[in-house]
Amino acid sequence: YLDRLSALIADVRARVAPLAAAGLSLDDVQKQVDLSAQVPVFSGGDPWRARLFDQYWRQPIIASAYKEAKGEPIIQGGG
C-alpha cells in the first residue's frame, strides 16, 4: 500500500508541475489530471470509497501539488 501511495504522490507531482508552470489555473489543472486508473486500486471498486477518494484525496493532493509547483505555502487543516 505504501509503495502505491508513494508512487501516486510522485505521479501527481510530475503531472501537475508542468501544467502549473504553463500558467494553467488550479481549476484547469484539476480538470486535466486524470487519476481514474487509480480509483479502483484505492477504492476496491466500492462507489462510496471512489467518491471519498475524489473528495478527500484527488482534489486535495492536486491542489497541494499545484501550490508546491507555484512555490505557495501548503497549509493543512481548516483552522
Coordinates of N, CA and C in Angstrom, one line a residue:
Y1 N 0.8 -1.2 0.0 CA 0.0 0.0 0.0 C 0.9 1.3 0.0
L2 N 1.9 1.3 0.9 CA 2.7 2.5 0.9 C 3.5 2.7 -0.4
D3 N 3.9 1.7 -1.0 CA 4.6 1.8 -2.3 C 3.6 2.4 -3.3
R4 N 2.4 2.0 -3.4 CA 1.4 2.5 -4.3 C 1.1 4.0 -4.0
L5 N 1.0 4.3 -2.7 CA 0.7 5.6 -2.3 C 1.8 6.6 -2.7
S6 N 3.0 6.1 -2.4 CA 4.2 6.9 -2.7 C 4.3 7.2 -4.2
A7 N 4.1 6.1 -5.0 CA 4.1 6.2 -6.5 C 3.0 7.2 -7.0
L8 N 1.8 7.2 -6.3 CA 0.7 8.0 -6.7 C 1.1 9.5 -6.4
I9 N 1.7 9.8 -5.3 CA 2.1 11.1 -5.0 C 3.1 11.6 -6.0
A10 N 4.1 10.8 -6.3 CA 5.1 11.2 -7.3 C 4.5 11.4 -8.7
D11 N 3.6 10.6 -9.0 CA 2.9 10.7 -10.3 C 2.1 12.1 -10.4
V12 N 1.4 12.4 -9.3 CA 0.6 13.6 -9.3 C 1.5 14.8 -9.4
R13 N 2.6 14.8 -8.6 CA 3.5 15.9 -8.7 C 4.1 16.1 -10.1
A14 N 4.4 15.0 -10.7 CA 5.0 15.0 -12.1 C 4.0 15.5 -13.1
R15 N 2.7 15.2 -12.9 CA 1.7 15.7 -13.9 C 1.3 17.2 -13.6
V16 N 1.3 17.6 -12.4 CA 0.8 18.9 -12.0 C 1.9 20.0 -12.3
A17 N 3.1 19.7 -12.0 CA 4.2 20.7 -12.1 C 4.2 21.4 -13.5
P18 N 4.3 20.6 -14.6 CA 4.3 21.3 -15.9 C 3.1 22.1 -16.3
L19 N 1.9 21.6 -15.8 CA 0.7 22.4 -16.0 C 0.7 23.7 -15.3
A20 N 1.2 23.7 -14.0 CA 1.3 24.9 -13.2 C 2.3 25.8 -13.8
A21 N 3.4 25.3 -14.3 CA 4.5 26.1 -14.9 C 4.0 26.7 -16.2
A22 N 3.0 26.1 -16.9 CA 2.5 26.6 -18.1 C 1.5 27.7 -17.9
G23 N 1.1 28.0 -16.6 CA 0.2 29.0 -16.3 C -1.2 28.7 -16.1
L24 N -1.5 27.4 -16.2 CA -2.9 26.9 -16.0 C -3.4 27.2 -14.6
S25 N -4.7 27.5 -14.5 CA -5.3 27.7 -13.2 C -5.5 26.4 -12.5
L26 N -5.7 26.5 -11.2 CA -5.9 25.2 -10.4 C -7.1 24.5 -10.9
D27 N -8.2 25.2 -11.2 CA -9.4 24.6 -11.8 C -9.1 23.8 -13.1
D28 N -8.3 24.4 -13.9 CA -7.9 23.7 -15.2 C -7.1 22.5 -14.9
V29 N -6.2 22.6 -14.0 CA -5.3 21.5 -13.7 C -6.1 20.4 -13.1
Q30 N -7.1 20.7 -12.2 CA -7.9 19.7 -11.6 C -8.7 18.9 -12.7
K31 N -9.1 19.6 -13.7 CA -9.8 19.0 -14.8 C -8.9 18.1 -15.7
Q32 N -7.7 18.5 -15.8 CA -6.8 17.8 -16.8 C -6.1 16.6 -16.2
V33 N -5.9 16.6 -14.9 CA -5.2 15.5 -14.2 C -6.1 14.3 -14.0
D34 N -6.0 13.3 -14.7 CA -6.9 12.1 -14.7 C -6.3 11.0 -13.8
L35 N -6.9 10.8 -12.7 CA -6.4 9.7 -11.8 C -7.4 8.5 -11.8
S36 N -8.3 8.4 -12.8 CA -9.3 7.4 -12.8 C -8.8 6.0 -12.8
A37 N -7.6 5.8 -13.3 CA -7.0 4.4 -13.2 C -6.6 4.0 -11.8
Q38 N -6.4 5.0 -10.9 CA -6.1 4.7 -9.6 C -7.3 4.5 -8.6
V39 N -8.4 5.0 -9.1 CA -9.6 4.9 -8.2 C -9.9 3.4 -7.8
P40 N -9.9 2.4 -8.7 CA -10.2 1.1 -8.2 C -9.1 0.5 -7.3
V41 N -7.9 1.0 -7.5 CA -6.8 0.5 -6.7 C -7.0 0.9 -5.2
F42 N -7.5 2.1 -5.0 CA -7.6 2.6 -3.7 C -9.0 2.5 -3.1
S43 N -10.0 2.3 -4.0 CA -11.4 2.2 -3.5 C -11.9 0.7 -3.5
G44 N -11.1 -0.2 -4.1 CA -11.6 -1.6 -4.2 C -12.8 -1.8 -5.0
G45 N -13.2 -0.8 -5.8 CA -14.4 -0.9 -6.7 C -15.6 -0.4 -6.0
D46 N -15.5 0.0 -4.7 CA -16.7 0.5 -4.0 C -17.1 1.9 -4.4
P47 N -18.3 2.2 -4.8 CA -18.7 3.5 -5.3 C -18.5 4.6 -4.2
W48 N -18.9 4.2 -3.0 CA -18.7 5.2 -1.9 C -17.3 5.5 -1.6
R49 N -16.4 4.5 -1.6 CA -15.0 4.8 -1.5 C -14.4 5.6 -2.6
A50 N -14.9 5.3 -3.8 CA -14.5 6.1 -5.0 C -14.8 7.6 -4.9
R51 N -16.0 7.9 -4.3 CA -16.4 9.2 -4.1 C -15.5 9.9 -3.0
L52 N -15.2 9.1 -2.0 CA -14.3 9.6 -1.0 C -12.9 9.9 -1.5
F53 N -12.4 9.0 -2.4 CA -11.1 9.1 -3.0 C -11.1 10.5 -3.7
D54 N -12.1 10.8 -4.5 CA -12.1 12.0 -5.2 C -12.1 13.2 -4.3
Q55 N -13.0 13.2 -3.3 CA -13.2 14.4 -2.4 C -12.0 14.6 -1.4
Y56 N -11.5 13.5 -0.9 CA -10.5 13.6 0.2 C -9.1 13.3 -0.2
W57 N -8.9 12.8 -1.5 CA -7.6 12.5 -1.9 C -7.3 13.3 -3.2
R58 N -8.0 13.0 -4.3 CA -7.7 13.6 -5.6 C -7.7 15.1 -5.6
Q59 N -8.7 15.7 -5.2 CA -8.8 17.1 -5.2 C -7.8 17.8 -4.3
P60 N -7.6 17.3 -3.0 CA -6.6 18.0 -2.2 C -5.2 17.8 -2.6
I61 N -4.9 16.6 -3.1 CA -3.5 16.3 -3.4 C -3.1 17.1 -4.7
I62 N -4.0 17.2 -5.6 CA -3.7 18.0 -6.8 C -3.6 19.5 -6.4
A63 N -4.4 20.0 -5.5 CA -4.3 21.4 -5.0 C -2.9 21.6 -4.3
S64 N -2.5 20.6 -3.5 CA -1.2 20.8 -2.8 C -0.1 20.7 -3.8
A65 N -0.1 19.8 -4.8 CA 0.9 19.7 -5.8 C 1.0 21.0 -6.6
Y66 N -0.1 21.6 -6.9 CA -0.2 22.9 -7.6 C 0.5 24.0 -6.8
K67 N 0.1 24.1 -5.5 CA 0.7 25.1 -4.7 C 2.2 24.9 -4.6
E68 N 2.6 23.6 -4.4 CA 4.1 23.3 -4.4 C 4.8 23.8 -5.6
A69 N 4.2 23.5 -6.8 CA 4.8 23.9 -8.0 C 4.9 25.4 -8.2
K70 N 3.9 26.1 -7.6 CA 3.9 27.6 -7.7 C 4.7 28.2 -6.6
G71 N 5.3 27.4 -5.7 CA 6.0 28.0 -4.6 C 5.2 28.6 -3.5
E72 N 3.9 28.2 -3.5 CA 3.0 28.7 -2.5 C 3.0 27.8 -1.2
P73 N 2.7 28.4 0.0 CA 2.7 27.5 1.1 C 1.5 26.6 1.1
I74 N 1.7 25.4 1.7 CA 0.6 24.4 1.8 C 0.3 24.4 3.2
I75 N -1.0 24.8 3.5 CA -1.4 24.9 4.9 C -2.5 23.8 5.1
Q76 N -2.2 22.9 6.1 CA -3.1 21.7 6.3 C -4.1 22.1 7.3
G77 N -5.3 21.6 7.1 CA -6.4 21.8 8.1 C -7.2 23.1 7.8
G78 N -8.3 23.2 8.4 CA -9.2 24.3 8.1 C -9.1 25.4 9.2
G79 N -8.3 25.3 10.2 CA -8.2 26.3 11.2 C -7.9 25.8 12.5

